[in-house]
Amino acid sequence: MGLLSDPVRRRALARLVLRLNAPLWALPVAWLERTMRSVGLEVYAQRFSRRLPFPDETHERYMVSGTNVYGILRAPRAASTESLVLTVPCGSDSTNSQAVGLLLALAAHFRGQIYWAKDIIFLVTEHDLLGTEAWLEAYHDVNVTGMQSSPLQGRAGAIQAAVALELSSDMVTSLDVAVEGLNGQLPNLDLLNLFQTFCQKGGLLCTLQGKLQPQDWTSLDGPLQGLQMLLLMVLRQASGRPHGSHGLFLRYRVEALTLRGINSFRQYKYDLVAVGKALEGMFRKLNHLLERLHQSFFFYLLPALSRFVSIGLYMPAAGFLLLVLGLKALELWMQLHEAGVGLEEPRGSPGPSVPLPPAQGVGLASLVAPLLISQAMGLALYVLPVLGQHVAAQHFPVAEAEAVVLTLLAIYAAGLALPHNTHRVVSTQAPDRGWMALKLVALIYLALQLGCIALTNFSLGFLLAATMVPAAALAKPHGSRTLYAALLVLTSPAATLLGSLFLWRELQEAPLSLAEGWQLFLAALAQGVLEHHTYGALLFPLLSLGLYPCWLLFWNVLFWK
Amino acid sequence: MAVSHCLSWAATAFTAVLLFSFGSVAASHIEDQAEQFFRSGHTNNWAVLVCTSRFWFNYRHVANTLSVYRSVKRLGIPDSHIVLMLADDMACNPRNPKPATVFSHKNMELNVYGDDVEVDYRSYEVTVENFLRVLTGRIPPSTPRSKRLLSDDRSNILIYMTGHGGNGFLKFQDSEEITNIELADAFEQMWQKRRYNELLFIIDTCQGASMYERFYSPNIMALASSQVGEDSLSHQPDPAIGVHLMDRYTFYVLEFLEEINPASQTNMNDLFQVCPKSLCVSTPGHRTDLFQRDPKNVLITDFFGSVRKVEITTETINLQQDSEIMETSYKEDQMGEELMEPLKYAEQLPVAQIIHQKPKLKDWHPPGGFILGLWALIIMVFFKTYGIKHMKFIF
């Protein structure tokens, strides 16, 4: 898979690195401290270290240690109760050095102004998002992800807003903005409107999702492009990844954006002065704030930079999908009740002691077992891959990351074989009503889960509902089993992930071949598990502990004997 | 010889006639001047200038109030006769790129904060309670003199208010409101305690005209920057300071006042014409029905300035006509007093119009159909439930 997949190569590289006793790329901490101090900021450094659960193939790191450097520009006449952050995440793959240069130039310019009412923190982090997470945790004095970071010596009050900057070259043709954050959180729409205003004022070309803004809304082109951008945003929000440093700030209710300067093949280029002017305007406007940004929406979808869909418009869609599940459950309840009453009638003589209707008794025993087994499979899916990676790497010629991914897939596929085994364990007396009760419980379970997910991360909830609800509602042991089985497999969480990867690349006009798609899928699985452990992303536990057991229940219903 | 005598006699007669007529003309001219002297009836001027907003983005309200303060001081009212109520957090706000200044014009042409601003009520002291106490004079004895409105029955008072307002209310510092009824009652208290001779009320807020709708005391003239349902708009933002500097109405009033000097004879009708809809976007309004003089006879300096009436003359003036004037005005006062009952408040709220009260019925009518039907239903249900045959157990 990567550099580290061959164990021989791995050992050779480890020996080389040990001999050099130097990291492959490091932040020039001393130079940064010196420069920031010469500009006139209060400079502090913070060390952090972390051992990832398994080696990260995409960023090629395993034991991470680094230093964050930050300088605080104190407000000359205010009380240092609030602050703004300009952050530049640096990592070995994207050095982001131009952004550091712009940061220092802005710091020097801001230092000469007297109208700052909030402190401004200029933050340069190492190992991009890992460093940002370490800094944020130390700043807010929490420990959410198991990062070991040294405590911060300089602090500047509550952070009101943050802007993350990523520039790869000194001339940009366009500025791309990213709003989706960790677990699908979004900043207040006012911050995006602020950026859009300064784009228009400065005549900068600003893009969303990497695409130009649709101009013609009267014909069909504009709305179609808008739909494409909307779908891209739904997919990005559903993945729950922090698409940039800003995503980690959102957890602490700090409104944040990431601005990426893109240098593509266009004729008209802007230099860093134009970008700097836009940033200066944004910071000046944020400086005028008296309260946290709260007037505009926190939940929205963007078909274009200047248009949005508010939660009141899109939430009913998810509500209707979940209503289908509810209605199906109601139908099953009625059928169960009728069947139970039908069985009682011949026995319903005026006898003093009526035994418990057999429906409930059978239902309970035959319900608990599949539930427990599915949850156990889910738990295994959550815990075993990371726990058993070393054992797997010893017995098979795979790297740890590959071992994790392959264990995941193995446990997932093993769940497909469950129904054939559970029936040996549990004997059912009334097969017909048993599967209805199980499906009833599974439908309610799915509806509850999807409802809760849709409230916090609408895109994920809607995506899962759109795929799983039809298959779940239709699953029954009678009729054409192969068709329903195929439908259920195609709408399982893993298949949804695979499909959405293909859709995402298709929408970005960089379509994937099957082999590439499969590789990307494996990488996405590894990243999902890794991000859960390093940032606390919730996609992996939700899918493995919540939706996968639910899906297994439907699979059990389908293969009911 | 007789001809020359005749001529000289004619000449003296002519000059005597001329002198006489001249004297009479002069005498009537002096009497006109004396008439002018007692035209307005006020002897001192006060100003109460209130800015009801705080926070950096309400910079323009402070600039409004300070512009009026500046004009009023320039035209002669001293600080001891001005009660200035401001939130006063603009000049030293950390966001102010030019500390200790408040500008009213773009490109920082005019600093209205200046060196000699005396703010009487600052920051959190600008409350509805303090404002009403200042107007009515019900002030605790420990209040310093600069915070009191020590007006008498010969004072002309200018009251200028600006901030955020709505239909019938004005917001004070984001936490409380004053309604137009409260304001009207405060002015009535001032009238009954003889705390003003004439009052000019200017308000620059959204829907400002609603604030003077309820006035009912005499001798009040009111101006507002917008009608009910309209917003008053701000004038121009300054890119260096980053906020809007003034509101449109007060900006044009300030421009108008800059051309007034203590001797100018401009009257109120000119002030009514300031800021037409083309410049102001909102429609300024005014109310003069409670005012006894004709607005075209009211000078701007009657309210905005403190003009000492000094006329130097070597003529003697017969003041009997003036005593006639004073007698008639005294009679008017007496008649007014006879008409007014001393301890009764005037009808402020037309309650009968607001609450439609039914006239009480004098004679008894049997209950209407609905009540009868309800009782019939209840009795029917009672009998059906218990059966008529059970009634014998009751009787």
Short mmCIF file of C-alpha atoms in Angstrom, two decimals, chain A residues 76-78 82 114-118 284-285 287-290, chain B residues 55-57 92-97 99 239-243:
data_model
loop_
_atom_site.label_atom_id
_atom_site.label_comp_id
_atom_site.label_asym_id
_atom_site.label_seq_id
_atom_site.Cartn_x
_atom_site.Cartn_y
_atom_site.Cartn_z
CA PRO A 76 -3.63 48.16 23.22
CA ARG A 77 -6.59 49.58 25.12
CA ALA A 78 -8.81 46.64 25.92
CA GLU A 82 -11.62 38.07 23.88
CA ILE A 114 -4.42 50.89 17.57
CA TYR A 115 -8.01 49.93 16.96
CA TRP A 116 -7.85 46.32 18.13
CA ALA A 117 -10.34 45.57 20.87
CA LYS A 118 -9.57 41.85 20.96
CA ARG A 284 -11.36 44.38 11.32
CA LYS A 285 -15.01 43.46 10.98
CA ASN A 287 -12.96 43.18 15.81
CA HIS A 288 -16.11 45.29 15.80
CA LEU A 289 -18.16 42.42 17.19
CA LEU A 290 -19.59 42.88 20.64
CA PHE B 55 -22.04 50.32 21.94
CA TRP B 56 -19.64 51.00 19.13
CA PHE B 57 -22.06 50.45 16.28
CA CYS B 92 -12.33 56.12 24.41
CA ASN B 93 -13.59 52.89 22.88
CA PRO B 94 -10.73 50.51 22.07
CA ARG B 95 -12.12 50.28 18.54
CA ASN B 96 -11.75 54.00 17.91
CA PRO B 97 -8.77 54.55 15.62
CA PRO B 99 -9.05 58.11 20.40
CA PRO B 239 -13.91 53.67 5.94
CA ALA B 240 -11.17 54.66 8.35
CA ILE B 241 -13.36 54.52 11.43
CA GLY B 242 -15.54 51.73 10.08
CA VAL B 243 -18.99 52.86 11.25
#
